[in-house]
Amino acid sequence: MYVLDYLETGNPSDRHFEHRNQPLVQGVGVKYLSLLEAIPLPAVRVEIFERIDLGPHSKVKHIIHVSYDDLTSVARSNLPEALKRVVAENEKLYTEFFNIAEPINIRLHALELLPGVGKKTMKTILEERESRRFENFADIKERVKIDPIKTVVERIIKEMVGGEKYYLFIRPRERTAGEVYLGYLERLHGELL
């Protein structure tokens, strides 16, 4: 988890009563990009953008999933930078998304859900990957003329905020009628294991 905000005295406006008057950490998970809240262990200090292992020797306990609306303003403002770090660290995984993205229906391709990718850019991506698979972000940037990290991060944030019809990366917390989760992260993690 990357730390987005550390509230040393808690968050008085948190909807979870136990988080109102004790130290609280808000963060984003690295593998499936879940928004999380946790309580740091006693006498443990954490830093913004610190990467905390959530395994048995973690610095935090009582980890719960939260929604974008639950994030503090500090956490929201730090989210893009934390996601840039996650996407950059997982370059192989997100590069592979550009290699395997498929049409959603006869009128819409998954690539078109990325901010700044319209029909023309989508066609360029498809033509380029047909001639040779993308190897990394620099390859995508050079051949397609888009910033893949920025584009993917913007899409992830849109999905975290919610209200989308299609979700490429983030599983909607509470699905409403008409929302479609495409599950690319699960597919990518499965293919790259």
CSV table of C-alpha atoms in Angstrom, one decimal:
chain,number,residue,atom,x,y,z
A,1,MET,CA,0.0,0.0,0.0
A,2,TYR,CA,1.2,3.5,-0.7
A,3,VAL,CA,0.3,6.0,2.0
A,4,LEU,CA,-1.8,8.9,0.8
A,5,ASP,CA,-2.5,10.5,4.1
A,6,TYR,CA,-1.5,10.0,7.7
A,7,LEU,CA,-3.8,11.5,10.3
A,8,GLU,CA,-1.9,11.3,13.6
A,9,THR,CA,-4.9,12.1,15.7
A,10,GLY,CA,-7.6,10.4,13.6
A,11,ASN,CA,-10.2,11.8,11.3
A,12,PRO,CA,-13.2,13.3,13.2
A,13,SER,CA,-15.4,13.1,10.0
A,14,ASP,CA,-14.6,9.4,9.3
A,15,ARG,CA,-17.7,7.3,8.9
A,16,HIS,CA,-16.0,4.5,10.8
A,17,PHE,CA,-16.3,5.4,14.5
A,18,GLU,CA,-13.0,3.7,15.5
A,19,HIS,CA,-11.1,6.0,13.1
A,20,ARG,CA,-12.3,9.3,14.6
A,21,ASN,CA,-9.9,9.6,17.5
A,22,GLN,CA,-6.9,7.4,16.9
A,23,PRO,CA,-4.1,7.5,14.3
A,24,LEU,CA,-5.2,6.6,10.8
A,25,VAL,CA,-3.6,5.9,7.5
A,26,GLN,CA,-5.3,6.2,4.1
A,27,GLY,CA,-3.6,4.6,1.1
A,28,VAL,CA,-3.9,2.8,-2.2
A,29,GLY,CA,-3.2,-0.9,-2.7
A,30,VAL,CA,-0.5,-1.8,-5.2
A,31,LYS,CA,-1.9,-4.9,-6.8
A,32,TYR,CA,-5.6,-4.2,-7.3
A,33,LEU,CA,-5.6,-0.5,-6.6
A,34,SER,CA,-8.0,-0.7,-3.7
A,35,LEU,CA,-8.5,2.4,-1.6
A,36,LEU,CA,-7.7,1.5,2.0
A,37,GLU,CA,-7.8,2.8,5.6
A,38,ALA,CA,-5.7,1.3,8.3
A,39,ILE,CA,-4.6,1.9,11.9
A,40,PRO,CA,-0.8,2.1,12.4
A,41,LEU,CA,0.7,0.0,15.1
A,42,PRO,CA,1.5,1.8,18.4
A,43,ALA,CA,4.6,4.0,18.3
A,44,VAL,CA,4.9,3.6,14.5
A,45,ARG,CA,5.2,6.7,12.3
A,46,VAL,CA,4.5,6.5,8.6
A,47,GLU,CA,5.3,9.0,5.8
A,48,ILE,CA,3.2,10.2,2.9
A,49,PHE,CA,4.1,8.0,-0.2
A,50,GLU,CA,5.7,5.4,2.0
A,51,ARG,CA,5.2,1.9,0.6
A,52,ILE,CA,3.9,-0.3,3.4
A,53,ASP,CA,3.8,-4.1,3.2
A,54,LEU,CA,0.4,-5.5,4.2
A,55,GLY,CA,1.8,-8.9,5.1
A,56,PRO,CA,2.2,-10.4,8.6
A,57,HIS,CA,4.9,-7.9,9.6
A,58,SER,CA,3.0,-4.8,8.5
A,59,LYS,CA,3.2,-1.4,10.2
A,60,VAL,CA,-0.6,-1.2,10.1
A,61,LYS,CA,-3.6,-3.3,11.3
A,62,HIS,CA,-7.4,-3.3,10.8
A,63,ILE,CA,-7.2,-2.6,7.1
A,64,ILE,CA,-10.6,-1.8,5.5
A,65,HIS,CA,-11.6,-0.9,2.0
A,66,VAL,CA,-13.0,2.6,1.5
A,67,SER,CA,-14.5,4.6,-1.4
A,68,TYR,CA,-13.1,7.6,-3.1
A,69,ASP,CA,-15.6,9.7,-1.2
A,70,ASP,CA,-14.0,8.6,2.1
A,71,LEU,CA,-10.6,10.0,1.3
A,72,THR,CA,-9.4,13.2,2.9
A,73,SER,CA,-8.6,16.1,0.6
A,74,VAL,CA,-4.9,15.4,1.2
A,75,ALA,CA,-5.3,11.8,0.2
A,76,ARG,CA,-7.2,12.8,-2.9
A,77,SER,CA,-4.5,15.3,-3.9
A,78,ASN,CA,-1.7,12.7,-3.3
A,79,LEU,CA,-3.6,9.9,-5.2
A,80,PRO,CA,-2.3,10.8,-8.7
A,81,GLU,CA,1.3,10.7,-7.6
A,82,ALA,CA,0.9,7.4,-5.8
A,83,LEU,CA,-0.8,5.9,-8.8
A,84,LYS,CA,2.0,7.1,-11.1
A,85,ARG,CA,4.4,5.2,-8.8
A,86,VAL,CA,2.3,2.1,-8.9
A,87,VAL,CA,1.8,2.1,-12.6
A,88,ALA,CA,5.6,2.9,-13.2
A,89,GLU,CA,6.6,0.0,-10.9
A,90,ASN,CA,4.3,-2.3,-12.8
A,91,GLU,CA,5.3,-1.2,-16.3
A,92,LYS,CA,5.3,-4.7,-17.7
A,93,LEU,CA,1.7,-5.3,-16.5
A,94,TYR,CA,0.3,-2.0,-17.8
A,95,THR,CA,2.2,-2.2,-21.1
A,96,GLU,CA,0.6,-5.6,-21.6
A,97,PHE,CA,-2.8,-3.9,-21.3
A,98,PHE,CA,-2.0,-2.0,-24.5
A,99,ASN,CA,-1.2,-5.3,-26.1
A,100,ILE,CA,-4.3,-7.2,-25.1
A,101,ALA,CA,-7.1,-4.6,-24.9
A,102,GLU,CA,-10.1,-5.8,-26.9
A,103,PRO,CA,-13.3,-4.3,-28.3
A,104,ILE,CA,-16.1,-4.0,-25.8
A,105,ASN,CA,-18.8,-4.1,-28.4
A,106,ILE,CA,-19.1,-3.3,-32.1
A,107,ARG,CA,-18.9,0.5,-31.5
A,108,LEU,CA,-16.4,0.8,-28.6
A,109,HIS,CA,-12.9,-0.5,-27.9
A,110,ALA,CA,-11.5,-0.8,-24.4
A,111,LEU,CA,-8.6,1.5,-25.5
A,112,GLU,CA,-11.1,4.3,-26.2
A,113,LEU,CA,-12.0,4.5,-22.5
A,114,LEU,CA,-8.5,5.9,-21.8
A,115,PRO,CA,-8.5,9.7,-21.6
A,116,GLY,CA,-7.1,11.2,-24.8
A,117,VAL,CA,-7.6,8.1,-26.9
A,118,GLY,CA,-10.1,8.5,-29.6
A,119,LYS,CA,-10.8,6.5,-32.8
A,120,LYS,CA,-7.6,7.7,-34.5
A,121,THR,CA,-5.2,7.0,-31.6
A,122,MET,CA,-6.9,3.7,-31.0
A,123,LYS,CA,-6.4,2.7,-34.7
A,124,THR,CA,-2.7,3.7,-34.3
A,125,ILE,CA,-2.3,1.6,-31.2
A,126,LEU,CA,-3.9,-1.4,-32.9
A,127,GLU,CA,-1.8,-1.1,-36.0
A,128,GLU,CA,1.4,-0.7,-34.0
A,129,ARG,CA,0.8,-3.7,-31.8
A,130,GLU,CA,-0.1,-5.8,-34.8
A,131,SER,CA,3.2,-5.1,-36.4
A,132,ARG,CA,5.1,-5.6,-33.1
A,133,ARG,CA,4.0,-5.9,-29.5
A,134,PHE,CA,4.7,-3.0,-27.2
A,135,GLU,CA,7.7,-3.7,-25.0
A,136,ASN,CA,7.5,-0.8,-22.4
A,137,PHE,CA,6.1,2.6,-21.8
A,138,ALA,CA,8.9,4.3,-23.9
A,139,ASP,CA,8.0,2.1,-26.8
A,140,ILE,CA,4.3,3.1,-26.5
A,141,LYS,CA,5.3,6.8,-26.2
A,142,GLU,CA,7.5,6.7,-29.2
A,143,ARG,CA,5.2,4.8,-31.5
A,144,VAL,CA,1.8,6.1,-30.5
A,145,LYS,CA,2.7,9.6,-29.1
A,146,ILE,CA,0.8,9.3,-25.9
A,147,ASP,CA,2.0,9.3,-22.3
A,148,PRO,CA,0.8,5.8,-21.1
A,149,ILE,CA,1.4,6.4,-17.4
A,150,LYS,CA,-0.6,9.7,-17.4
A,151,THR,CA,-3.4,8.1,-19.5
A,152,VAL,CA,-3.7,5.0,-17.3
A,153,VAL,CA,-3.6,7.0,-14.1
A,154,GLU,CA,-6.3,9.4,-15.3
A,155,ARG,CA,-8.5,6.4,-16.2
A,156,ILE,CA,-7.9,4.7,-12.8
A,157,ILE,CA,-8.9,7.8,-10.9
A,158,LYS,CA,-12.1,8.2,-13.0
A,159,GLU,CA,-13.0,4.6,-12.1
A,160,MET,CA,-12.2,5.2,-8.4
A,161,VAL,CA,-14.6,8.2,-8.4
A,162,GLY,CA,-17.3,6.1,-9.9
A,163,GLY,CA,-20.2,6.7,-12.2
A,164,GLU,CA,-18.6,5.0,-15.2
A,165,LYS,CA,-20.4,2.6,-17.5
A,166,TYR,CA,-17.3,0.5,-18.1
A,167,TYR,CA,-14.5,-0.3,-15.6
A,168,LEU,CA,-11.2,-1.5,-17.0
A,169,PHE,CA,-9.1,-1.7,-13.9
A,170,ILE,CA,-11.2,-1.0,-10.7
A,171,ARG,CA,-14.0,-3.3,-9.5
A,172,PRO,CA,-16.9,-1.0,-8.6
A,173,ARG,CA,-17.7,-1.3,-4.9
A,174,GLU,CA,-21.4,-1.2,-5.3
A,175,ARG,CA,-22.5,-2.0,-8.8
A,176,THR,CA,-25.5,-0.2,-10.2
A,177,ALA,CA,-27.5,-1.3,-13.2
A,178,GLY,CA,-25.6,-1.0,-16.5
A,179,GLU,CA,-22.1,-0.9,-15.0
A,180,VAL,CA,-19.8,-3.4,-16.6
A,181,TYR,CA,-16.5,-4.6,-15.0
A,182,LEU,CA,-14.1,-5.8,-17.6
A,183,GLY,CA,-11.5,-7.2,-15.1
A,184,TYR,CA,-8.3,-6.3,-16.9
A,185,LEU,CA,-6.2,-6.3,-13.8
A,186,GLU,CA,-7.2,-9.8,-12.8
A,187,ARG,CA,-6.5,-11.0,-16.4
A,188,LEU,CA,-3.1,-9.3,-16.5
A,189,HIS,CA,-2.0,-10.6,-13.1
A,190,GLY,CA,-3.1,-14.0,-14.1
A,191,GLU,CA,-1.2,-13.9,-17.4
A,192,LEU,CA,2.0,-12.5,-15.9
A,193,LEU,CA,2.3,-14.9,-13.0
